[in-house]
Amino acid sequence: HLTSSSCALCAGREISSHGKDSMTNPLFDRLFAKHTGKSKPFLRLVDGTTVSYAAFLGLAAQIAHLLTQSGLQAGDRLAAQVQKSHEALALYAACVQAGVVFLPLNVAYTTEELNYFIEDSGARMIVCDGKVAAALSTIATRLGASLETLNQDGTGTLMESARVMPEAFPTVDRLSEDLAALLYTSGTTGRSKGAMLSQGNLLSNAETLAKEWQFTPDDVLLHALPIFHTHGLFVATNVTLVSGASMIFLPQFNVDQLVGLIPDATVLMGVPTFYTRLLDHPQFDRHRASGIRLFVSGSAPLLAETHVQFADRTGHHILERYGMTETNMNTSNPYDGERRAGTVGLPLPGVEVKVTDPETGATLPENTVGQIEVRGPNVFKGYWQMPEKTAAELRGNGFFITGDLGKIDEDGYVHILGRNKDLIISGGYNIYPKEIELVLDAQPGVLESAVIGVPHRDLGETVIGLIVAEPGQSPDLEQIMEAIQATLARFKQPRRLIGVPELPRNAMAKVQKNILREQFKDAVHAV
Ligand code: MCA
Ligand code: AMP
């Protein structure tokens, strides 16, 4: 071993010997602490004001004080359903600094959905918008959890209490394998599973992506994604932080706003809907896009046609990558080199990808379709308190069975060609049919239902529900639509319900969704 100043592995880090890292909280140190005192803007907000790295870290420290003073300890869960704001992002940083496990929740979730996540995770603190505080107070009381409010404009009890705290906080010790976040993903049984992500999972992926995508402190990322999912929170934000770049931080996606701001940015990350909407915008052209060095797409398949149209319009080849909540990012098209339309590129450094036979688990040769499995430092620690589900998907040898079907071509590019799991991806949001079918089946007059995804020009896929009536009944489909509003988040609600006499089944009595998808492929036309 060389001295740390001359050793490439140790460059820039305080390391006494390899494997023995003197850093106390690797994720906080590598993402946040190294920016302490920097006056450089970290965020540019929609009103044009900026938040420097120093100010952001001061805010995070104040919140971290509040968390610990409220009794939260390392490893405790904090569930947050809050609108996108710089304070909401500082809450994430505060959790990392205080060693608290961050559990971000989609703002579209209903109270019923939230109750499940809060209860299942055993959250010790809930942070929500003031508008839903009353609805969540019952569960908070039952669990003995604190309840704080944070509104989109930064008002609410969280910041009221935090603002009087010191702007420096003694970072809580955490190890690389300690949990940093719990992100819920739905499941084929209809019961959501909490994916346990460690500090090391998040840090390794952020460092790999920043290097692969050649991020520098000069980059300005145009951030229009939500911050309660992997894409907006870990891919976009962590990569920016690890490279000391900055972000234009928009409260939500708005195509006119995006077109206006694109000339101020160097990178855009989005789901395919971002790119189809940009292509539909008359003012979006080569000139507007000329300052951008990298357009990234992920979370759902980008049609090869969109890739080609975008290249024709702007001269840019969108870089498509592939990831999951459980794994962060697995593959990416190359920054330098061919970005192959219709593929998700090559395995990231340190990540192994293989295609296996779903029956035997044997590795298949190139260009043969099978299930995609991944292994690497990015792969999660398992599902929260669900050892059987973890064992079913995460092999003892570390390979995670993704549920995606695909092949690896002769040049090593991964092609995703279908799903072994019953999943719909609408505008980048994942929807598990089983969860919706359970709600539909419980409606009066409904014998059974099947929920499928059908092609949608704007969202990629959209949800429809096929309803079989109980004998002699004719359920009111409009009433059913109304009844499900309180239970299911808006994005999960079927855009159409259609009555059918029966569902096609195979010899094993399993509903043949492929037949239904074909039969109803034109059931919903793009708005
Ligand atoms: C909004 N609505 C939706 C969706 N979004 N319905 C279905 N699918 C959606 N994705 C509802 C709204 O509630 C509204 O309901 C109606 O549809 C019209 O909304 P619209 O104004 O068109 O929507 P929008 O606000 O413009 O949002 C569309 C969007 C947004 C920009 C595509 O959904 C979005 O930001 N998606 C990104 C999701 C994401 O970050 N995914 C990453 C997950 P009403 O009819 O009542 O008005 S992480 C992941 O997948 C892995 C790890 C990965 O690889 O990244
Ligand atoms: P999530 O559960 O939100 O983490 O979504 C993960 C799923 O999104 C993956 O298992 C894939 O099915 C899908 N996905 C993510 N990125 C891509 C992509 N670039 N192309 C196709 N599917 C993708």
Coordinates of C-alpha atoms and ligand atoms in Angstrom, one line a residue:
H1 CA 0.0 0.0 0.0
L2 CA 1.2 3.5 -1.0
T3 CA 0.6 6.5 1.1
S4 CA -2.9 7.9 0.5
S5 CA -1.6 10.9 -1.4
S6 CA 0.1 8.7 -4.0
C7 CA -2.4 5.8 -4.2
A8 CA -5.0 6.0 -6.9
L9 CA -7.5 4.1 -4.9
C10 CA -7.2 6.5 -2.0
A11 CA -7.1 9.7 -4.1
G12 CA -8.9 12.5 -2.3
R13 CA -10.0 10.4 0.6
E14 CA -8.9 10.0 4.2
I15 CA -8.0 6.4 4.3
S16 CA -5.7 4.8 6.7
S17 CA -5.5 1.4 4.9
H18 CA -7.6 -0.2 2.2
G19 CA -10.9 -1.5 3.4
K20 CA -10.5 0.5 6.6
D21 CA -12.2 3.7 5.8
S22 CA -11.9 6.5 8.4
M23 CA -15.0 8.1 6.9
T24 CA -17.8 7.8 9.4
N25 CA -20.8 8.1 7.1
P26 CA -19.7 7.4 3.6
L27 CA -22.8 8.5 1.8
F28 CA -23.0 11.8 3.6
D29 CA -19.3 12.4 3.3
R30 CA -19.1 11.7 -0.4
L31 CA -22.3 13.4 -1.5
F32 CA -22.7 16.3 0.9
A33 CA -19.9 17.0 3.5
K34 CA -17.3 17.6 0.8
H35 CA -19.3 20.7 -0.2
T36 CA -19.3 22.3 3.2
G37 CA -18.9 26.1 3.1
K38 CA -19.1 26.3 -0.7
S39 CA -20.9 29.4 -1.9
K40 CA -21.4 27.8 -5.3
P41 CA -25.1 27.4 -6.3
F42 CA -26.4 23.9 -5.8
L43 CA -30.0 24.6 -6.8
R44 CA -31.6 27.2 -9.0
L45 CA -35.3 27.5 -8.2
V46 CA -38.2 28.3 -10.5
D47 CA -38.4 31.9 -9.3
G48 CA -34.7 32.4 -10.3
T49 CA -33.3 32.4 -6.7
T50 CA -30.4 30.1 -5.9
V51 CA -29.6 27.9 -3.0
S52 CA -25.8 27.5 -2.4
Y53 CA -24.3 24.3 -1.3
A54 CA -23.5 26.0 2.1
A55 CA -27.1 27.1 2.6
F56 CA -28.5 23.7 1.6
L57 CA -26.2 21.9 4.0
G58 CA -27.1 24.4 6.8
L59 CA -30.7 23.6 6.2
A60 CA -30.1 19.9 6.3
A61 CA -28.1 20.2 9.5
Q62 CA -31.0 22.2 11.1
I63 CA -33.5 19.4 10.1
A64 CA -31.1 16.7 11.3
H65 CA -31.0 18.4 14.8
L66 CA -34.8 18.4 14.8
L67 CA -34.9 14.7 13.9
T68 CA -32.5 13.7 16.7
Q69 CA -34.2 16.0 19.2
S70 CA -37.5 14.3 18.3
G71 CA -35.9 11.0 19.4
L72 CA -35.1 9.5 16.0
Q73 CA -32.0 7.3 16.1
A74 CA -29.8 5.7 13.5
G75 CA -31.8 3.1 11.6
D76 CA -35.3 4.6 12.4
R77 CA -37.5 5.2 9.4
L78 CA -38.9 8.6 8.4
A79 CA -41.8 8.5 5.9
A80 CA -42.2 11.6 3.8
Q81 CA -45.0 12.5 1.5
V82 CA -44.1 16.0 0.5
Q83 CA -44.3 18.2 -2.6
K84 CA -41.0 18.8 -4.4
S85 CA -39.1 21.7 -2.9
H86 CA -35.5 22.4 -1.8
E87 CA -36.6 21.9 1.8
A88 CA -37.9 18.4 0.8
L89 CA -34.5 17.6 -0.7
A90 CA -32.8 18.9 2.5
L91 CA -35.0 16.5 4.5
Y92 CA -33.3 13.6 2.5
A93 CA -29.9 15.1 3.2
A94 CA -30.8 15.4 6.9
C95 CA -31.8 11.8 7.1
V96 CA -28.5 10.7 5.6
Q97 CA -26.6 12.9 8.0
A98 CA -28.6 11.7 11.1
G99 CA -28.4 8.0 10.0
V100 CA -32.2 7.9 9.6
V101 CA -33.7 5.7 6.9
F102 CA -35.5 7.9 4.3
L103 CA -38.8 6.6 3.0
P104 CA -40.1 8.9 0.2
L105 CA -43.7 8.5 -0.9
N106 CA -45.5 9.4 -4.1
V107 CA -47.5 12.6 -3.6
A108 CA -50.4 10.9 -5.5
Y109 CA -50.9 8.2 -2.9
T110 CA -54.2 8.2 -1.1
T111 CA -54.5 8.0 2.7
E112 CA -55.4 4.3 2.4
E113 CA -52.2 3.6 0.5
L114 CA -50.1 5.8 2.8
N115 CA -51.3 4.0 5.9
Y116 CA -49.9 0.7 4.6
F117 CA -46.4 2.1 3.9
I118 CA -46.3 3.9 7.3
E119 CA -47.5 0.9 9.2
D120 CA -45.4 -1.7 7.3
S121 CA -42.2 0.4 7.7
G122 CA -42.9 1.2 11.4
A123 CA -42.0 4.8 10.7
R124 CA -40.9 6.8 13.7
M125 CA -41.7 10.1 12.0
I126 CA -44.1 11.1 9.3
V127 CA -43.6 14.3 7.3
C128 CA -46.5 15.4 5.1
D129 CA -48.2 18.3 3.5
G130 CA -50.4 20.3 5.9
K131 CA -53.4 19.3 3.9
V132 CA -53.1 15.6 4.8
A133 CA -51.9 15.9 8.4
A134 CA -55.4 15.4 9.9
A135 CA -55.9 12.3 7.8
L136 CA -52.5 10.8 8.9
S137 CA -52.8 11.8 12.6
T138 CA -54.7 8.6 13.5
I139 CA -51.9 6.3 12.3
A140 CA -49.2 8.5 13.7
T141 CA -50.9 8.3 17.2
R142 CA -51.3 4.5 16.9
L143 CA -47.7 4.0 16.0
G144 CA -46.4 6.6 18.5
A145 CA -44.7 8.4 15.5
S146 CA -44.1 12.2 15.4
L147 CA -46.0 14.0 12.7
E148 CA -44.6 17.1 11.1
T149 CA -45.8 19.1 8.1
L150 CA -43.9 20.5 5.2
N151 CA -45.7 22.4 2.5
Q152 CA -44.4 23.1 -1.0
D153 CA -43.6 26.7 -0.1
G154 CA -41.4 25.5 2.9
T155 CA -44.0 26.5 5.5
G156 CA -45.2 24.0 8.1
T157 CA -44.1 22.7 11.5
L158 CA -40.9 21.0 10.3
M159 CA -39.2 24.1 9.1
E160 CA -40.7 26.3 11.9
S161 CA -38.9 24.1 14.4
A162 CA -35.8 23.4 12.4
R163 CA -35.0 27.1 11.5
V164 CA -33.9 27.9 15.1
M165 CA -31.5 25.0 15.2
P166 CA -27.7 25.3 14.6
E167 CA -26.5 25.1 11.0
A168 CA -23.9 22.5 11.7
F169 CA -24.6 18.9 12.9
P170 CA -22.3 16.2 14.1
T171 CA -22.8 13.5 11.4
V172 CA -24.0 10.2 12.8
D173 CA -21.7 7.2 12.1
R174 CA -23.0 4.8 9.5
L175 CA -21.3 1.9 7.6
S176 CA -21.6 1.2 3.9
E177 CA -23.9 -1.7 4.5
D178 CA -26.3 0.3 6.8
L179 CA -29.6 1.2 5.3
A180 CA -30.0 4.7 3.8
A181 CA -33.5 4.4 2.2
L182 CA -36.5 2.2 2.0
L183 CA -38.4 2.5 -1.3
Y184 CA -41.7 0.7 -1.8
T185 CA -42.4 -1.1 -5.1
S186 CA -45.6 -2.9 -5.8
G187 CA -45.7 -6.6 -6.2
T188 CA -47.5 -9.2 -8.2
T189 CA -49.5 -10.2 -5.1
G190 CA -50.8 -6.7 -4.7
R191 CA -48.8 -6.1 -1.5
S192 CA -46.0 -3.5 -1.9
K193 CA -42.5 -4.4 -0.8
G194 CA -40.0 -2.1 0.8
A195 CA -36.7 -2.3 -1.0
M196 CA -33.9 -1.8 1.5
L197 CA -31.1 0.3 0.0
S198 CA -27.8 0.7 1.8
Q199 CA -25.4 3.6 1.8
G200 CA -23.1 1.5 -0.3
N201 CA -25.8 0.7 -2.9
L202 CA -26.5 4.4 -3.5
L203 CA -22.9 5.7 -3.3
S204 CA -21.4 3.1 -5.6
N205 CA -24.1 3.8 -8.3
A206 CA -23.8 7.6 -8.0
E207 CA -20.0 7.4 -8.4
T208 CA -20.2 5.0 -11.3
L209 CA -22.8 7.0 -13.2
A210 CA -21.0 10.3 -12.6
K211 CA -17.9 8.8 -14.1
E212 CA -19.6 7.0 -17.0
W213 CA -21.6 10.1 -18.0
Q214 CA -18.6 12.4 -17.5
F215 CA -20.2 14.7 -15.0
T216 CA -18.1 17.7 -13.9
P217 CA -18.7 20.6 -11.5
D218 CA -19.6 22.7 -14.6
D219 CA -22.7 20.7 -15.3
V220 CA -26.2 22.1 -14.8
L221 CA -28.9 19.4 -14.7
L222 CA -32.4 20.3 -15.6
H223 CA -34.4 18.5 -12.9
A224 CA -38.2 18.1 -13.7
L225 CA -38.7 14.6 -12.2
P226 CA -40.4 13.8 -8.9
I227 CA -38.0 13.3 -6.0
F228 CA -39.8 10.3 -4.4
H229 CA -38.4 7.7 -6.8
T230 CA -35.0 6.4 -7.8
H231 CA -34.8 8.3 -11.0
G232 CA -35.2 11.9 -9.6
L233 CA -33.8 11.3 -6.2
F234 CA -30.8 9.0 -6.6
V235 CA -29.9 9.0 -10.3
A236 CA -30.4 12.8 -10.9
T237 CA -29.7 14.2 -7.5
N238 CA -26.9 11.9 -6.2
V239 CA -25.0 12.2 -9.5
T240 CA -25.2 16.0 -9.3
L241 CA -24.0 16.0 -5.7
V242 CA -21.2 13.5 -6.1
S243 CA -19.8 15.6 -9.0
G244 CA -20.4 19.0 -7.3
A245 CA -22.6 20.2 -10.2
S246 CA -25.8 22.1 -9.9
M247 CA -29.5 21.7 -10.8
I248 CA -32.3 23.8 -12.1
F249 CA -34.9 22.4 -9.8
L250 CA -38.4 22.5 -11.2
P251 CA -41.5 21.6 -9.0
Q252 CA -42.9 19.4 -11.8
F253 CA -42.7 18.6 -15.5
N254 CA -44.1 21.3 -17.7
V255 CA -43.0 21.1 -21.3
D256 CA -43.2 24.9 -22.0
Q257 CA -41.1 25.6 -19.0
L258 CA -38.6 22.9 -20.0
V259 CA -38.2 24.3 -23.5
G260 CA -37.6 27.7 -22.1
L261 CA -34.9 26.5 -19.7
I262 CA -33.1 24.0 -21.8
P263 CA -30.6 26.6 -23.1
D264 CA -29.5 27.2 -19.5
A265 CA -28.7 23.5 -18.8
T266 CA -26.1 20.9 -19.9
V267 CA -27.9 17.7 -19.0
L268 CA -31.6 16.5 -19.0
M269 CA -32.8 13.3 -17.4
G270 CA -36.3 12.1 -18.1
V271 CA -38.8 9.4 -18.7
P272 CA -39.7 8.7 -22.4
T273 CA -42.8 10.9 -22.0
F274 CA -40.5 13.9 -21.5
Y275 CA -39.0 13.2 -24.9
T276 CA -42.2 12.6 -26.8
R277 CA -43.7 15.8 -25.3
L278 CA -40.6 17.8 -26.3
L279 CA -40.8 16.4 -29.8
D280 CA -44.5 17.6 -30.0
H281 CA -43.4 21.1 -29.0
P282 CA -43.1 23.4 -32.0
Q283 CA -40.3 25.6 -30.4
F284 CA -38.1 22.7 -29.5
D285 CA -35.4 22.5 -32.1
R286 CA -31.6 21.9 -32.7
H287 CA -30.8 25.5 -31.7
R288 CA -32.6 25.2 -28.3
A289 CA -30.9 21.9 -27.6
S290 CA -27.4 23.0 -28.6
G291 CA -26.1 23.7 -25.1
I292 CA -27.1 20.3 -23.8
R293 CA -24.3 17.7 -23.8
L294 CA -26.4 14.8 -22.6
F295 CA -30.0 13.7 -22.7
V296 CA -30.7 10.6 -20.6
S297 CA -33.9 8.5 -20.7
G298 CA -35.0 5.7 -18.4
S299 CA -37.7 4.1 -16.2
A300 CA -39.7 2.9 -19.2
P301 CA -38.8 1.7 -22.8
L302 CA -37.9 4.5 -25.1
L303 CA -39.2 3.6 -28.6
A304 CA -36.4 3.4 -31.2
E305 CA -38.6 5.6 -33.3
T306 CA -38.5 8.4 -30.6
H307 CA -34.7 8.0 -30.4
V308 CA -34.4 8.4 -34.2
Q309 CA -36.9 11.4 -34.4
F310 CA -35.0 13.1 -31.5
A311 CA -31.7 12.7 -33.3
D312 CA -33.2 14.0 -36.5
R313 CA -34.6 17.1 -34.7
T314 CA -31.7 17.9 -32.4
G315 CA -28.6 16.0 -33.6
H316 CA -28.5 14.4 -30.1
H317 CA -28.7 10.7 -29.5
I318 CA -30.6 10.1 -26.3
L319 CA -28.6 7.9 -23.9
E320 CA -30.9 5.2 -22.6
R321 CA -30.2 3.3 -19.4
Y322 CA -31.9 0.6 -17.4
G323 CA -32.5 0.4 -13.7
M324 CA -34.9 -0.7 -11.0
T325 CA -35.8 0.5 -7.5
E326 CA -34.1 -2.6 -6.1
T327 CA -30.9 -2.1 -8.0
N328 CA -30.5 1.5 -9.0
M329 CA -28.9 1.5 -12.5
N330 CA -27.7 -1.6 -14.1
T331 CA -26.8 -0.8 -17.7
S332 CA -26.2 2.3 -19.8
N333 CA -25.6 3.1 -23.4
P334 CA -22.0 4.5 -23.7
Y335 CA -21.2 8.2 -23.4
D336 CA -18.6 7.8 -26.0
G337 CA -19.5 5.1 -28.6
E338 CA -22.6 3.9 -30.2
R339 CA -25.9 4.6 -28.4
R340 CA -27.9 1.8 -29.9
A341 CA -31.6 2.7 -30.3
G342 CA -34.0 0.1 -28.7
T343 CA -31.3 -1.2 -26.4
V344 CA -30.4 -0.2 -22.8
G345 CA -26.7 -0.4 -23.5
L346 CA -23.9 -2.3 -21.7
P347 CA -23.6 -3.4 -18.1
L348 CA -22.2 -0.6 -15.9
P349 CA -18.7 -1.2 -14.6
G350 CA -18.9 -3.5 -11.5
V351 CA -22.3 -4.7 -12.5
E352 CA -22.8 -8.2 -13.9
V353 CA -25.8 -8.9 -16.1
K354 CA -26.8 -12.3 -17.4
V355 CA -29.8 -13.8 -19.2
T356 CA -31.0 -17.1 -17.8
D357 CA -33.6 -19.8 -18.4
P358 CA -36.6 -19.0 -16.2
E359 CA -37.2 -22.7 -15.5
T360 CA -33.7 -23.9 -14.8
G361 CA -31.7 -20.7 -14.0
A362 CA -29.0 -21.8 -16.5
T363 CA -27.2 -18.9 -18.2
L364 CA -28.3 -18.6 -21.9
P365 CA -26.0 -17.9 -24.8
E366 CA -25.9 -14.4 -26.5
N367 CA -28.9 -13.4 -28.6
T368 CA -31.2 -15.8 -26.7
V369 CA -34.2 -14.4 -24.8
G370 CA -34.5 -15.2 -21.1
Q371 CA -34.9 -13.5 -17.8
I372 CA -32.4 -10.8 -16.9
E373 CA -30.4 -11.2 -13.7
V374 CA -28.0 -8.6 -12.1
R375 CA -25.4 -8.6 -9.4
G376 CA -23.2 -5.9 -8.1
P377 CA -22.7 -3.3 -5.3
N378 CA -25.8 -1.6 -6.6
V379 CA -28.1 -4.5 -5.7
F380 CA -30.3 -4.0 -2.7
K381 CA -30.3 -5.8 0.7
G382 CA -33.7 -7.4 0.3
Y383 CA -37.3 -6.6 1.0
W384 CA -38.2 -5.1 4.4
Q385 CA -39.5 -7.8 6.7
M386 CA -40.2 -10.2 3.8
P387 CA -37.6 -12.9 3.9
E388 CA -39.6 -15.3 1.6
K389 CA -40.0 -12.6 -1.1
T390 CA -36.4 -11.7 -0.8
A391 CA -35.3 -15.4 -1.1
A392 CA -37.6 -15.8 -4.2
E393 CA -36.0 -12.9 -6.1
L394 CA -32.5 -12.5 -4.7
R395 CA -30.4 -15.6 -5.1
G396 CA -27.9 -16.8 -2.5
N397 CA -25.1 -16.0 -5.0
G398 CA -26.1 -12.3 -5.1
F399 CA -27.9 -12.3 -8.5
F400 CA -31.2 -10.5 -8.4
I401 CA -34.0 -11.8 -10.7
T402 CA -35.3 -8.6 -12.3
G403 CA -38.6 -10.0 -13.8
D404 CA -37.6 -8.4 -17.1
L405 CA -37.1 -10.5 -20.2
G406 CA -34.4 -9.8 -22.7
K407 CA -31.2 -10.8 -24.5
I408 CA -27.6 -9.7 -24.7
D409 CA -26.4 -9.2 -28.3
E410 CA -23.0 -10.1 -29.8
D411 CA -21.6 -6.7 -28.9
G412 CA -22.8 -6.9 -25.3
Y413 CA -25.8 -4.6 -25.6
V414 CA -28.8 -5.5 -23.4
H415 CA -32.2 -5.6 -25.1
I416 CA -35.3 -5.6 -22.9
L417 CA -38.0 -7.5 -24.8
G418 CA -40.8 -8.0 -22.3
R419 CA -41.6 -8.7 -18.7
N420 CA -42.0 -11.9 -16.8
K421 CA -43.9 -9.9 -14.2
D422 CA -47.4 -8.5 -14.6
L423 CA -46.4 -4.8 -14.6
I424 CA -47.7 -1.7 -16.4
I425 CA -45.5 1.3 -16.8
S426 CA -47.4 4.5 -17.4
G427 CA -45.4 7.7 -17.9
G428 CA -42.6 6.1 -15.9
Y429 CA -44.8 5.1 -12.9
N430 CA -45.1 1.4 -12.2
I431 CA -48.5 -0.1 -11.7
Y432 CA -49.1 -3.6 -10.6
P433 CA -52.5 -4.9 -12.0
K434 CA -53.1 -7.2 -9.0
E435 CA -53.5 -4.2 -6.7
I436 CA -56.2 -2.7 -8.9
E437 CA -57.9 -6.0 -9.6
L438 CA -58.3 -6.6 -5.8
V439 CA -60.1 -3.2 -5.6
L440 CA -62.3 -3.9 -8.6
D441 CA -63.2 -7.4 -7.5
A442 CA -64.5 -6.0 -4.3
Q443 CA -67.0 -3.8 -6.0
P444 CA -70.7 -4.7 -5.9
G445 CA -71.8 -6.9 -8.8
V446 CA -68.3 -7.7 -10.0
L447 CA -67.4 -11.4 -10.3
E448 CA -63.8 -10.9 -11.4
S449 CA -61.6 -8.4 -13.3
A450 CA -58.4 -8.2 -15.3
V451 CA -56.3 -5.1 -15.5
I452 CA -54.0 -4.7 -18.5
G453 CA -51.7 -2.0 -20.0
V454 CA -52.6 -0.8 -23.5
P455 CA -50.4 1.3 -25.8
H456 CA -50.7 5.1 -25.2
R457 CA -48.9 7.6 -27.3
D458 CA -48.1 10.0 -24.4
L459 CA -47.6 7.7 -21.5
G460 CA -46.3 4.6 -23.3
E461 CA -48.9 2.4 -21.7
T462 CA -52.1 3.2 -19.9
V463 CA -54.4 1.1 -17.6
I464 CA -57.7 -0.4 -18.6
G465 CA -59.9 -2.7 -16.5
L466 CA -62.0 -5.6 -17.9
I467 CA -65.0 -6.5 -15.7
V468 CA -66.9 -9.7 -15.6
A469 CA -70.3 -9.3 -13.9
E470 CA -71.7 -11.7 -11.3
P471 CA -74.5 -13.9 -12.8
G472 CA -77.6 -11.8 -13.2
Q473 CA -75.9 -8.5 -12.2
S474 CA -74.9 -5.5 -14.3
P475 CA -72.5 -3.4 -12.3
D476 CA -72.5 0.3 -12.9
L477 CA -69.0 1.0 -14.4
E478 CA -69.3 4.8 -13.7
Q479 CA -70.1 4.1 -10.1
I480 CA -67.1 1.8 -9.8
M481 CA -64.8 4.5 -11.3
E482 CA -66.0 6.9 -8.6
A483 CA -65.7 4.3 -5.8
I484 CA -62.1 3.6 -6.5
Q485 CA -61.0 7.3 -6.3
A486 CA -60.5 7.2 -2.6
T487 CA -58.5 4.0 -2.6
L488 CA -56.1 4.2 -5.6
A489 CA -53.8 7.0 -6.6
R490 CA -55.0 8.8 -9.7
F491 CA -52.2 7.4 -11.9
K492 CA -53.2 3.8 -11.1
Q493 CA -56.9 4.3 -11.9
P494 CA -58.0 2.6 -15.1
R495 CA -58.7 5.1 -17.9
R496 CA -61.5 2.9 -19.1
L497 CA -63.6 0.0 -17.6
I498 CA -65.0 -2.4 -20.1
G499 CA -67.6 -5.1 -19.4
V500 CA -66.7 -8.5 -20.9
P501 CA -68.7 -11.8 -20.6
E502 CA -65.6 -13.8 -19.4
L503 CA -61.8 -13.8 -19.2
P504 CA -59.7 -16.0 -21.5
R505 CA -57.9 -18.6 -19.5
N506 CA -55.2 -21.2 -20.3
A507 CA -55.2 -24.9 -19.2
M508 CA -53.8 -23.8 -15.8
A509 CA -56.8 -21.5 -15.4
K510 CA -54.5 -18.5 -15.6
V511 CA -55.9 -15.4 -17.3
Q512 CA -54.3 -14.9 -20.7
K513 CA -53.5 -11.3 -20.6
N514 CA -51.6 -11.4 -23.9
I515 CA -54.9 -12.2 -25.6
L516 CA -56.6 -9.3 -23.8
R517 CA -53.8 -6.9 -24.6
E518 CA -54.2 -7.8 -28.3
Q519 CA -58.0 -7.6 -28.3
F520 CA -58.1 -4.2 -26.5
K521 CA -54.9 -2.6 -27.9
D522 CA -57.0 0.3 -29.4
A523 CA -59.2 0.8 -26.4
V524 CA -57.7 4.1 -25.3
H525 CA -56.5 6.7 -27.7
A526 CA -53.9 9.3 -26.8
V527 CA -55.3 12.6 -25.6
Ligands
MCA1 C1 -49.9 12.0 -14.1 N1 -51.1 11.3 -14.3 C2 -50.8 10.1 -14.7 C3 -49.4 10.1 -14.8 N2 -48.9 11.2 -14.3 N3 -51.6 9.1 -15.1 C4 -51.0 8.0 -15.5 N4 -49.6 7.8 -15.6 C5 -48.8 8.9 -15.2 N5 -47.5 8.7 -15.2 C6 -52.5 11.8 -14.1 C7 -52.6 13.1 -13.4 O1 -52.9 12.8 -12.1 C8 -53.8 13.7 -14.2 O2 -55.0 13.2 -13.7 C9 -53.7 13.2 -15.6 O3 -52.9 12.0 -15.5 C10 -53.0 14.1 -16.6 O4 -51.8 14.5 -16.0 P1 -50.7 15.2 -16.9 O5 -50.8 16.7 -16.6 O6 -50.6 14.8 -18.3 O7 -49.5 14.6 -16.1 P2 -48.2 15.3 -15.8 O8 -48.3 16.1 -14.5 O9 -47.7 16.1 -17.0 O10 -47.3 14.1 -15.5 C11 -46.9 13.2 -16.5 C12 -45.4 12.9 -16.3 C13 -45.3 12.4 -14.8 C14 -44.5 14.1 -16.4 C15 -44.9 11.8 -17.2 O11 -46.1 11.3 -14.6 C16 -43.9 12.1 -14.4 O12 -43.2 13.0 -13.9 N6 -43.5 10.8 -14.5 C17 -42.1 10.4 -14.1 C18 -42.3 9.3 -13.1 C19 -40.9 8.9 -12.6 O13 -40.1 9.6 -12.1 N7 -40.6 7.6 -12.7 C20 -39.3 7.0 -12.2 C21 -39.6 5.9 -11.3 P3 -56.4 13.9 -14.0 O14 -56.9 13.2 -15.2 O15 -57.2 13.7 -12.8 O16 -56.1 15.3 -14.3 S1 -38.0 5.1 -10.8 C22 -37.9 3.9 -11.9 O17 -38.8 3.6 -12.7 C23 -36.6 3.1 -12.1 C24 -35.8 2.9 -10.9 C25 -35.8 3.8 -13.2 O18 -35.2 3.0 -14.0 O19 -35.7 5.0 -13.2
AMP2 P1 -39.3 0.3 -10.7 O1 -40.0 -0.8 -10.1 O2 -40.0 1.6 -10.7 O3 -37.9 0.4 -10.2 O4 -39.2 0.0 -12.3 C1 -38.3 -0.9 -12.8 C2 -38.7 -1.4 -14.1 O5 -38.8 -0.4 -15.0 C3 -37.7 -2.4 -14.7 O6 -37.8 -3.7 -14.1 C4 -38.1 -2.3 -16.1 O7 -39.2 -3.2 -16.4 C5 -38.5 -0.9 -16.3 N1 -37.4 -0.1 -16.9 C6 -36.6 0.8 -16.4 N2 -35.8 1.4 -17.3 C7 -36.1 0.9 -18.5 C8 -35.7 1.0 -19.8 N3 -34.7 1.9 -20.1 N4 -36.3 0.3 -20.8 C9 -37.3 -0.6 -20.5 N5 -37.8 -0.8 -19.2 C10 -37.2 -0.1 -18.2

